[in-house]
mmCIF file of C-alpha atoms in Angstrom:
data_model
loop_
_atom_site.group_PDB
_atom_site.id
_atom_site.type_symbol
_atom_site.label_atom_id
_atom_site.label_comp_id
_atom_site.label_asym_id
_atom_site.label_seq_id
_atom_site.Cartn_x
_atom_site.Cartn_y
_atom_site.Cartn_z
ATOM 1 C CA MET N 15 -32.163 22.739 47.380
ATOM 2 C CA PHE N 16 -34.122 21.227 44.513
ATOM 3 C CA GLY N 17 -33.626 21.245 40.757
ATOM 4 C CA PHE N 18 -35.643 19.776 37.931
ATOM 5 C CA VAL N 19 -34.817 19.156 34.291
ATOM 6 C CA ASN N 20 -36.322 17.393 31.313
ATOM 7 C CA GLY N 21 -34.269 14.473 29.975
ATOM 8 C CA ALA N 22 -34.613 15.244 26.256
ATOM 9 C CA GLU N 23 -33.809 18.909 26.816
ATOM 10 C CA TYR N 24 -30.834 17.946 28.948
ATOM 11 C CA LEU N 25 -29.410 15.907 26.069
ATOM 12 C CA GLN N 26 -29.971 18.827 23.704
ATOM 13 C CA ARG N 27 -28.140 21.080 26.186
ATOM 14 C CA LEU N 28 -25.157 18.695 26.254
ATOM 15 C CA GLN N 29 -25.017 18.742 22.466
ATOM 16 C CA LEU N 30 -25.196 22.534 22.359
ATOM 17 C CA GLU N 31 -22.525 22.857 25.030
ATOM 18 C CA LYS N 32 -20.305 20.506 23.053
ATOM 19 C CA LYS N 33 -20.680 22.600 19.872
ATOM 20 C CA THR N 34 -20.534 26.098 21.357
ATOM 21 C CA GLY N 35 -18.703 25.749 24.664
ATOM 22 C CA LYS N 36 -21.517 27.673 26.367
ATOM 23 C CA SER N 37 -23.710 26.551 29.255
ATOM 24 C CA PHE N 38 -27.480 26.305 28.744
ATOM 25 C CA GLU N 39 -30.322 26.069 31.242
ATOM 26 C CA VAL N 40 -33.211 23.638 30.746
ATOM 27 C CA ALA N 41 -36.917 23.613 31.516
ATOM 28 C CA GLN N 42 -38.265 22.152 34.754
ATOM 29 C CA ASN N 43 -39.995 18.823 35.111
ATOM 30 C CA GLU N 44 -41.677 17.727 38.320
ATOM 31 C CA LYS N 45 -40.787 14.056 37.740
ATOM 32 C CA ILE N 46 -37.050 14.597 37.912
ATOM 33 C CA GLY N 47 -35.251 16.145 40.857
ATOM 34 C CA ILE N 48 -32.407 16.360 43.337
ATOM 35 C CA TYR N 49 -33.225 15.517 46.928
ATOM 36 C CA HIS N 50 -31.546 14.648 50.227
ATOM 37 C CA ILE N 51 -32.155 11.832 52.676
ATOM 38 C CA THR N 52 -31.221 11.683 56.359
ATOM 39 C CA GLN N 53 -28.553 9.040 56.907
ATOM 40 C CA TYR N 54 -26.811 7.677 59.982
ATOM 41 C CA LEU N 55 -23.167 8.599 60.431
ATOM 42 C CA ASP N 56 -22.349 5.154 61.833
ATOM 43 C CA HIS N 57 -24.753 2.349 60.976
ATOM 44 C CA PHE N 58 -22.931 -0.057 63.283
ATOM 45 C CA ASP N 59 -22.923 1.941 66.515
ATOM 46 C CA SER N 60 -26.337 1.715 68.145
ATOM 47 C CA SER N 61 -25.311 4.281 70.764
ATOM 48 C CA SER N 62 -24.695 6.967 68.133
ATOM 49 C CA ASN N 63 -27.566 9.151 66.948
ATOM 50 C CA LYS N 64 -25.551 11.390 64.626
ATOM 51 C CA THR N 65 -27.087 11.914 61.185
ATOM 52 C CA TRP N 66 -26.281 13.778 57.977
ATOM 53 C CA LYS N 67 -27.850 14.585 54.594
ATOM 54 C CA GLN N 68 -27.059 12.372 51.609
ATOM 55 C CA ARG N 69 -27.854 13.626 48.123
ATOM 56 C CA TYR N 70 -29.721 11.568 45.557
ATOM 57 C CA PHE N 71 -31.071 12.102 42.049
ATOM 58 C CA TYR N 72 -34.583 10.985 41.093
ATOM 59 C CA ASN N 73 -36.371 10.262 37.786
ATOM 60 C CA GLU N 74 -39.761 8.627 37.427
ATOM 61 C CA GLU N 75 -40.385 9.702 33.826
ATOM 62 C CA TYR N 76 -40.231 6.113 32.654
ATOM 63 C CA ARG N 77 -42.183 4.525 35.483
ATOM 64 C CA SER N 78 -45.048 2.353 34.249
ATOM 65 C CA ALA N 79 -48.432 2.736 35.937
ATOM 66 C CA GLY N 80 -48.401 0.740 39.160
ATOM 67 C CA SER N 81 -44.795 -0.371 38.662
ATOM 68 C CA ASP N 82 -42.567 -0.729 41.722
ATOM 69 C CA VAL N 83 -39.413 -1.610 39.788
ATOM 70 C CA VAL N 84 -36.525 0.618 40.918
ATOM 71 C CA PHE N 85 -33.094 0.931 39.348
ATOM 72 C CA LEU N 86 -30.499 2.345 41.748
ATOM 73 C CA MET N 87 -27.158 3.577 40.428
ATOM 74 C CA ILE N 88 -24.742 3.566 43.369
ATOM 75 C CA GLY N 89 -22.258 6.414 43.373
ATOM 76 C CA GLY N 90 -18.549 5.714 43.525
ATOM 77 C CA GLU N 91 -15.477 7.750 44.389
ATOM 78 C CA ASP N 92 -16.644 10.978 42.758
ATOM 79 C CA PRO N 93 -19.535 13.459 43.012
ATOM 80 C CA GLY N 94 -22.950 12.257 41.882
ATOM 81 C CA GLY N 95 -24.061 13.361 38.434
ATOM 82 C CA PHE N 96 -27.456 14.523 37.188
ATOM 83 C CA GLY N 97 -26.676 13.057 33.772
ATOM 84 C CA TRP N 98 -27.283 9.522 35.030
ATOM 85 C CA VAL N 99 -30.984 10.248 35.525
ATOM 86 C CA VAL N 100 -31.653 12.615 32.630
ATOM 87 C CA ASN N 101 -29.535 11.535 29.656
ATOM 88 C CA PRO N 102 -31.794 9.151 27.672
ATOM 89 C CA GLU N 103 -28.801 7.750 25.791
ATOM 90 C CA PHE N 104 -27.322 6.146 28.908
ATOM 91 C CA PRO N 105 -28.002 2.364 29.049
ATOM 92 C CA PHE N 106 -29.144 2.844 32.648
ATOM 93 C CA LEU N 107 -32.074 4.959 31.427
ATOM 94 C CA ILE N 108 -32.659 2.923 28.280
ATOM 95 C CA TRP N 109 -33.273 -0.094 30.522
ATOM 96 C CA ALA N 110 -35.362 1.972 32.950
ATOM 97 C CA LYS N 111 -37.619 2.931 30.039
ATOM 98 C CA LYS N 112 -37.782 -0.653 28.792
ATOM 99 C CA PHE N 113 -38.816 -2.041 32.186
ATOM 100 C CA GLY N 114 -40.890 0.922 33.345
ATOM 101 C CA ALA N 115 -38.609 1.571 36.302
ATOM 102 C CA ILE N 116 -37.931 4.476 38.611
ATOM 103 C CA ALA N 117 -34.299 5.580 38.160
ATOM 104 C CA LEU N 118 -32.260 6.771 41.148
ATOM 105 C CA VAL N 119 -28.647 7.712 41.769
ATOM 106 C CA LEU N 120 -27.269 7.743 45.330
ATOM 107 C CA GLU N 121 -24.178 9.874 45.890
ATOM 108 C CA HIS N 122 -21.421 8.191 47.920
ATOM 109 C CA ARG N 123 -20.706 9.529 51.398
ATOM 110 C CA PHE N 124 -17.831 12.054 51.533
ATOM 111 C CA TYR N 125 -18.209 12.989 47.840
ATOM 112 C CA GLY N 126 -19.983 15.874 46.155
ATOM 113 C CA GLU N 127 -22.521 17.408 48.527
ATOM 114 C CA SER N 128 -22.814 14.255 50.658
ATOM 115 C CA ARG N 129 -20.574 15.216 53.549
ATOM 116 C CA PRO N 130 -21.158 13.382 56.827
ATOM 117 C CA THR N 131 -18.458 15.245 58.781
ATOM 118 C CA PRO N 132 -17.107 18.802 58.889
ATOM 119 C CA ASP N 133 -13.709 17.781 57.511
ATOM 120 C CA GLN N 134 -11.606 14.849 56.275
ATOM 121 C CA SER N 135 -9.495 14.283 59.356
ATOM 122 C CA VAL N 136 -8.201 10.787 60.015
ATOM 123 C CA GLU N 137 -10.706 10.486 62.840
ATOM 124 C CA ASN N 138 -13.590 11.289 60.499
ATOM 125 C CA LEU N 139 -12.359 9.245 57.552
ATOM 126 C CA LYS N 140 -12.967 6.074 59.550
ATOM 127 C CA TYR N 141 -16.580 6.539 58.392
ATOM 128 C CA LEU N 142 -15.488 6.376 54.749
ATOM 129 C CA ASN N 143 -15.581 2.667 53.906
ATOM 130 C CA SER N 144 -17.541 0.195 51.825
ATOM 131 C CA ARG N 145 -19.402 -1.306 54.813
ATOM 132 C CA GLN N 146 -20.884 2.065 55.738
ATOM 133 C CA ALA N 147 -21.623 2.814 52.061
ATOM 134 C CA ILE N 148 -23.530 -0.455 51.650
ATOM 135 C CA ALA N 149 -25.470 0.245 54.836
ATOM 136 C CA ASP N 150 -26.304 3.676 53.374
ATOM 137 C CA VAL N 151 -27.837 1.857 50.409
ATOM 138 C CA ALA N 152 -29.941 -0.389 52.636
ATOM 139 C CA HIS N 153 -31.244 2.544 54.714
ATOM 140 C CA PHE N 154 -31.931 4.483 51.508
ATOM 141 C CA ILE N 155 -33.986 1.625 50.053
ATOM 142 C CA ARG N 156 -36.051 1.202 53.214
ATOM 143 C CA THR N 157 -36.707 4.940 53.343
ATOM 144 C CA MET N 158 -37.692 5.152 49.663
ATOM 145 C CA ASN N 159 -40.036 2.167 50.011
ATOM 146 C CA ALA N 160 -41.886 3.974 52.792
ATOM 147 C CA GLU N 161 -41.735 7.488 51.342
ATOM 148 C CA TYR N 162 -42.999 6.538 47.887
ATOM 149 C CA GLY N 163 -45.388 3.842 49.035
ATOM 150 C CA LEU N 164 -43.714 1.002 47.145
ATOM 151 C CA LYS N 165 -45.760 -2.067 48.099
ATOM 152 C CA ASN N 166 -43.919 -4.788 46.147
ATOM 153 C CA PRO N 167 -40.607 -3.133 45.292
ATOM 154 C CA LEU N 168 -38.116 -4.800 42.984
ATOM 155 C CA TRP N 169 -34.767 -3.081 43.480
ATOM 156 C CA ILE N 170 -31.851 -3.582 41.087
ATOM 157 C CA THR N 171 -28.513 -2.008 41.990
ATOM 158 C CA PHE N 172 -26.095 -0.729 39.348
ATOM 159 C CA GLY N 173 -22.494 0.438 39.497
ATOM 160 C CA GLY N 174 -19.173 0.575 37.705
ATOM 161 C CA SER N 175 -15.641 -0.057 38.958
ATOM 162 C CA TYR N 176 -15.599 0.433 42.767
ATOM 163 C CA ALA N 177 -19.316 1.265 42.694
ATOM 164 C CA GLY N 178 -19.840 -1.975 40.758
ATOM 165 C CA SER N 179 -18.370 -3.832 43.705
ATOM 166 C CA LEU N 180 -20.732 -1.952 46.010
ATOM 167 C CA ALA N 181 -23.699 -2.953 43.837
ATOM 168 C CA LEU N 182 -22.779 -6.624 44.157
ATOM 169 C CA TRP N 183 -21.876 -6.471 47.845
ATOM 170 C CA ALA N 184 -25.149 -4.682 48.621
ATOM 171 C CA ARG N 185 -27.114 -7.435 46.867
ATOM 172 C CA GLN N 186 -25.129 -10.041 48.799
ATOM 173 C CA ALA N 187 -25.559 -8.291 52.163
ATOM 174 C CA TYR N 188 -29.232 -7.372 51.792
ATOM 175 C CA PRO N 189 -30.972 -9.994 49.604
ATOM 176 C CA ASP N 190 -34.249 -9.159 51.370
ATOM 177 C CA LEU N 191 -34.093 -5.640 49.889
ATOM 178 C CA ILE N 192 -32.305 -6.087 46.568
ATOM 179 C CA ALA N 193 -33.459 -8.484 43.862
ATOM 180 C CA GLY N 194 -30.458 -8.202 41.550
ATOM 181 C CA ALA N 195 -27.316 -6.290 40.659
ATOM 182 C CA VAL N 196 -25.707 -5.115 37.427
ATOM 183 C CA ASP N 197 -22.046 -4.146 37.521
ATOM 184 C CA SER N 198 -19.341 -3.104 35.098
ATOM 185 C CA SER N 199 -15.658 -3.831 35.732
ATOM 186 C CA ALA N 200 -16.102 -4.432 39.456
ATOM 187 C CA PRO N 201 -12.699 -5.054 41.123
ATOM 188 C CA LEU N 202 -13.700 -7.846 43.482
ATOM 189 C CA ASN N 203 -10.244 -9.381 43.821
ATOM 190 C CA ALA N 204 -7.898 -6.948 45.554
ATOM 191 C CA VAL N 205 -4.297 -7.262 44.348
ATOM 192 C CA VAL N 206 -1.395 -5.398 45.968
ATOM 193 C CA ASP N 207 0.947 -3.643 43.507
ATOM 194 C CA TYR N 208 -1.355 -4.361 40.580
ATOM 195 C CA TRP N 209 0.668 -3.587 37.472
ATOM 196 C CA GLY N 210 -1.369 -5.881 35.227
ATOM 197 C CA TYR N 211 -3.579 -3.073 33.942
ATOM 198 C CA LEU N 212 -0.611 -1.697 32.010
ATOM 199 C CA GLU N 213 -0.762 -4.876 29.925
ATOM 200 C CA VAL N 214 -4.361 -3.996 29.135
ATOM 201 C CA VAL N 215 -3.235 -0.525 28.055
ATOM 202 C CA GLU N 216 -0.633 -1.999 25.713
ATOM 203 C CA ASN N 217 -3.047 -4.557 24.270
ATOM 204 C CA VAL N 218 -5.704 -1.933 23.582
ATOM 205 C CA LEU N 219 -3.243 0.391 21.867
ATOM 206 C CA ARG N 220 -1.824 -2.444 19.751
ATOM 207 C CA SER N 221 -5.277 -3.601 18.737
ATOM 208 C CA TYR N 222 -6.093 -0.052 17.655
ATOM 209 C CA ASN N 223 -2.866 0.697 15.804
ATOM 210 C CA GLU N 224 0.486 -1.071 15.978
ATOM 211 C CA THR N 225 2.429 2.070 15.052
ATOM 212 C CA CYS N 226 0.774 3.983 17.861
ATOM 213 C CA ALA N 227 1.683 1.292 20.386
ATOM 214 C CA GLU N 228 5.268 1.127 19.147
ATOM 215 C CA ASN N 229 5.679 4.884 19.460
ATOM 216 C CA VAL N 230 4.378 4.758 23.016
ATOM 217 C CA ARG N 231 6.875 1.980 23.750
ATOM 218 C CA LYS N 232 9.714 4.033 22.245
ATOM 219 C CA GLY N 233 8.684 7.095 24.222
ATOM 220 C CA PHE N 234 8.752 5.276 27.546
ATOM 221 C CA GLN N 235 11.939 3.433 26.574
ATOM 222 C CA THR N 236 13.566 6.843 26.124
ATOM 223 C CA ILE N 237 12.232 7.975 29.503
ATOM 224 C CA SER N 238 13.686 4.899 31.219
ATOM 225 C CA TYR N 239 17.077 5.461 29.559
ATOM 226 C CA LEU N 240 17.230 9.170 30.416
ATOM 227 C CA MET N 241 16.331 8.456 34.042
ATOM 228 C CA LEU N 242 19.708 6.711 34.457
ATOM 229 C CA SER N 243 21.824 9.883 34.335
ATOM 230 C CA GLU N 244 21.757 13.393 35.751
ATOM 231 C CA ASP N 245 21.886 14.929 32.270
ATOM 232 C CA GLY N 246 19.089 12.639 31.147
ATOM 233 C CA ARG N 247 16.908 13.627 34.075
ATOM 234 C CA ALA N 248 17.600 17.279 33.286
ATOM 235 C CA LYS N 249 16.305 16.738 29.758
ATOM 236 C CA LEU N 250 13.211 14.961 31.083
ATOM 237 C CA SER N 251 12.576 17.837 33.476
ATOM 238 C CA THR N 252 12.599 20.265 30.555
ATOM 239 C CA VAL N 253 10.728 18.252 27.934
ATOM 240 C CA LEU N 254 8.113 16.914 30.343
ATOM 241 C CA LYS N 255 7.746 20.260 32.172
ATOM 242 C CA LEU N 256 8.290 18.688 35.585
ATOM 243 C CA ASP N 257 7.610 20.695 38.723
ATOM 244 C CA PRO N 258 9.874 20.551 40.589
ATOM 245 C CA PRO N 259 12.645 19.429 38.199
ATOM 246 C CA PHE N 260 14.690 16.423 39.234
ATOM 247 C CA SER N 261 17.620 18.716 40.083
ATOM 248 C CA GLU N 262 15.630 20.139 43.014
ATOM 249 C CA LEU N 263 14.779 16.754 44.488
ATOM 250 C CA ASN N 264 16.706 14.556 46.850
ATOM 251 C CA LEU N 265 15.586 11.724 44.607
ATOM 252 C CA THR N 266 14.014 8.811 46.465
ATOM 253 C CA TYR N 267 12.371 5.570 45.417
ATOM 254 C CA ASN N 268 8.982 7.115 46.209
ATOM 255 C CA ASP N 269 9.781 10.037 43.880
ATOM 256 C CA MET N 270 10.639 7.568 41.116
ATOM 257 C CA GLN N 271 7.390 5.696 41.612
ATOM 258 C CA TYR N 272 5.393 8.911 41.636
ATOM 259 C CA PHE N 273 7.073 10.144 38.450
ATOM 260 C CA TYR N 274 6.274 6.974 36.503
ATOM 261 C CA SER N 275 2.764 6.910 37.907
ATOM 262 C CA GLU N 276 2.170 10.420 36.553
ATOM 263 C CA MET N 277 3.573 9.428 33.154
ATOM 264 C CA PHE N 278 1.446 6.280 32.884
ATOM 265 C CA SER N 279 -1.764 7.739 34.282
ATOM 266 C CA LYS N 280 -2.836 9.800 31.281
ATOM 267 C CA PHE N 281 -2.557 6.773 28.980
ATOM 268 C CA LYS N 282 -4.444 4.583 31.432
ATOM 269 C CA ILE N 283 -7.263 7.107 31.706
ATOM 270 C CA ALA N 284 -7.669 7.270 27.930
ATOM 271 C CA ILE N 285 -8.008 3.486 27.708
ATOM 272 C CA GLN N 286 -10.241 3.112 30.764
ATOM 273 C CA HIS N 287 -12.738 5.735 29.608
ATOM 274 C CA ASN N 288 -12.432 5.321 25.858
ATOM 275 C CA ARG N 289 -15.712 6.408 24.241
ATOM 276 C CA ILE N 290 -17.877 5.749 27.262
ATOM 277 C CA ASN N 291 -21.094 7.710 26.838
ATOM 278 C CA ALA N 292 -20.408 10.210 29.602
ATOM 279 C CA GLY N 293 -19.298 13.816 29.462
ATOM 280 C CA LYS N 294 -16.177 14.656 27.483
ATOM 281 C CA TYR N 295 -15.255 10.971 27.203
ATOM 282 C CA ALA N 296 -18.216 10.435 24.860
ATOM 283 C CA TYR N 297 -16.497 12.239 22.023
ATOM 284 C CA ASP N 298 -12.942 12.997 23.096
ATOM 285 C CA TYR N 299 -9.974 12.058 25.318
ATOM 286 C CA GLY N 300 -9.840 8.445 24.168
ATOM 287 C CA VAL N 301 -7.649 6.051 22.220
ATOM 288 C CA PRO N 302 -8.136 7.699 18.785
ATOM 289 C CA GLU N 303 -6.978 11.075 20.101
ATOM 290 C CA VAL N 304 -3.996 9.647 22.003
ATOM 291 C CA CYS N 305 -2.886 7.620 19.004
ATOM 292 C CA SER N 306 -3.302 10.591 16.680
ATOM 293 C CA ILE N 307 -0.786 12.447 18.837
ATOM 294 C CA MET N 308 1.586 9.492 19.217
ATOM 295 C CA MET N 309 1.586 8.829 15.456
ATOM 296 C CA ASP N 310 2.744 12.341 14.711
ATOM 297 C CA LYS N 311 6.161 12.544 13.045
ATOM 298 C CA GLY N 312 7.737 14.151 16.091
ATOM 299 C CA GLU N 313 10.066 12.506 18.596
ATOM 300 C CA PRO N 314 8.133 9.869 20.639
ATOM 301 C CA LEU N 315 9.269 11.424 23.947
ATOM 302 C CA ARG N 316 7.873 14.819 22.961
ATOM 303 C CA ASN N 317 4.678 13.172 21.766
ATOM 304 C CA VAL N 318 4.313 11.536 25.183
ATOM 305 C CA GLN N 319 4.440 15.051 26.626
ATOM 306 C CA LYS N 320 1.792 16.208 24.145
ATOM 307 C CA VAL N 321 -0.469 13.383 25.315
ATOM 308 C CA ILE N 322 0.051 14.410 28.937
ATOM 309 C CA GLU N 323 -0.833 18.025 28.106
ATOM 310 C CA TYR N 324 -3.858 16.982 26.066
ATOM 311 C CA MET N 325 -5.277 14.569 28.664
ATOM 312 C CA SER N 326 -4.697 17.093 31.457
ATOM 313 C CA GLY N 327 -7.196 19.316 29.654
ATOM 314 C CA LEU N 328 -9.919 17.109 31.082
ATOM 315 C CA TRP N 329 -9.543 18.880 34.419
ATOM 316 C CA THR N 330 -7.718 22.173 33.989
ATOM 317 C CA LYS N 331 -5.466 24.222 31.766
ATOM 318 C CA TYR N 332 -2.097 22.466 31.668
ATOM 319 C CA GLU N 333 0.924 24.284 33.097
ATOM 320 C CA ASN N 334 3.278 21.547 34.280
ATOM 321 C CA THR N 335 3.428 18.003 35.621
ATOM 322 C CA SER N 336 3.631 17.428 39.361
ATOM 323 C CA ASN N 337 6.873 15.688 40.265
ATOM 324 C CA SER N 338 7.158 15.515 44.051
ATOM 325 C CA TYR N 339 5.971 12.582 46.106
ATOM 326 C CA ASP N 340 6.195 14.656 49.285
ATOM 327 C CA GLU N 341 4.026 17.424 47.812
ATOM 328 C CA MET N 342 1.471 14.837 46.776
ATOM 329 C CA ILE N 343 1.362 13.497 50.346
ATOM 330 C CA ASP N 344 1.022 17.052 51.694
ATOM 331 C CA TYR N 345 -1.946 17.574 49.380
ATOM 332 C CA LEU N 346 -3.598 14.380 50.585
ATOM 333 C CA LYS N 347 -3.147 15.537 54.181
ATOM 334 C CA ILE N 348 -5.427 18.534 53.630
ATOM 335 C CA GLU N 349 -8.430 17.940 55.861
ATOM 336 C CA GLN N 350 -10.754 20.579 54.439
ATOM 337 C CA PHE N 351 -13.226 19.742 51.709
ATOM 338 C CA ASP N 352 -12.534 21.377 48.352
ATOM 339 C CA SER N 353 -15.387 23.902 48.510
ATOM 340 C CA ALA N 354 -17.686 25.430 51.090
ATOM 341 C CA LEU N 355 -20.844 23.443 50.445
ATOM 342 C CA GLY N 356 -21.679 23.213 54.123
ATOM 343 C CA PHE N 357 -21.710 20.528 56.757
ATOM 344 C CA ASP N 358 -24.799 18.337 57.118
ATOM 345 C CA CYS N 359 -24.019 16.187 60.153
ATOM 346 C CA GLU N 360 -26.364 16.669 63.129
#
C-alpha cells in the first residue's frame, strides 16, 4: 500500500486539524511515499530463510541533483510516523533541505505495520532486540544503495531516546555503511532502578515556577501520608479515581510500586516531551499546562488528579486510573497485536 503527500500541504493540514479538530486529506506527490522492504527475521541465523516486510517512509523533495547524501531516522519503540518526512518544520527535514539529502524513516520491527511474526509470544519476542534492529538498518542501507543507484552514498543515522542509542550503535557496528550519527537523549548507560529522572522533573518544574513545584511536592506529600492508613487509602481511591480501589486489593509491594509509577508518569511525560515539535506536544501537554493546573487555588492532591486526567487525554478519554499490578501484567501477557494489520513473515 502506497501513499503520497506534499510536505507544505501536510503542515497546513496539521494546523487546520489543530484549529478545527477535523481530519484533512492532502494532495499527492510522487517524491514522497510509504514503502516496504523485505527483511530477514533473524540476521544471525544463516540457516533461516524467513523474511518479513518492514515499513519505511521516503522523501526526496530536498535531494540536490546528483547528491547521494541520505538522512535515516531510525524508529524507536512506537509506530513510524509520516510527519518525520513531510513536516518541513522538523529539524530533521530542515537539515535535509540544507544538505540536499534524501530523508528516510525506518519503522522498528514489531511496531506499527512492521510485524515480523504473527503474534508477540515469548518465543517470537526473542527477535525483538537492538542487535536485530541494528542489523535491519544495515540491510536496509545496502538495499537502498542498490535500489536507488547510490554510487557514493553518505548515510547519517538519526534517533532520539532508545532510537538515539540505535543510531549510535549502528554507526559503531557498521562504519563501512554509515558516515555519522546524530542522537538526542540516547540512554547509553543502563541503570537498574533509575529514579534519577525524577530529580530532572523537579528541577524543570522549579526552574519554570517555584510555586508550581511546591504544589506538586505538597500533593505527593499528601499522597505518601494518606498511603499509611486504610482511611487514607480510601480517600486516595476516591479522589484519584483508582480502579480497583485499594480496598479491593490484597496490597503488595508491587501494587505500591505500580501505584506510584502511575502517579509520577504523567508528570514525567509532560517534562520529557515539553514543547517538542511533534503532534500534540508541539502546542499542548507540557510544563506550562501542568503548572497552570497545579497553581490553581484548589487542594494540591486534587490538582494532581486534574493533571492525571488532563495528561491522559493524550491517548483516550479519561475514566479512571489503573491500580492493579496483576492486571497490568495480564495486559502485557496478551500475545496478539493491537489491530489486524496482517502478518508479513514468509
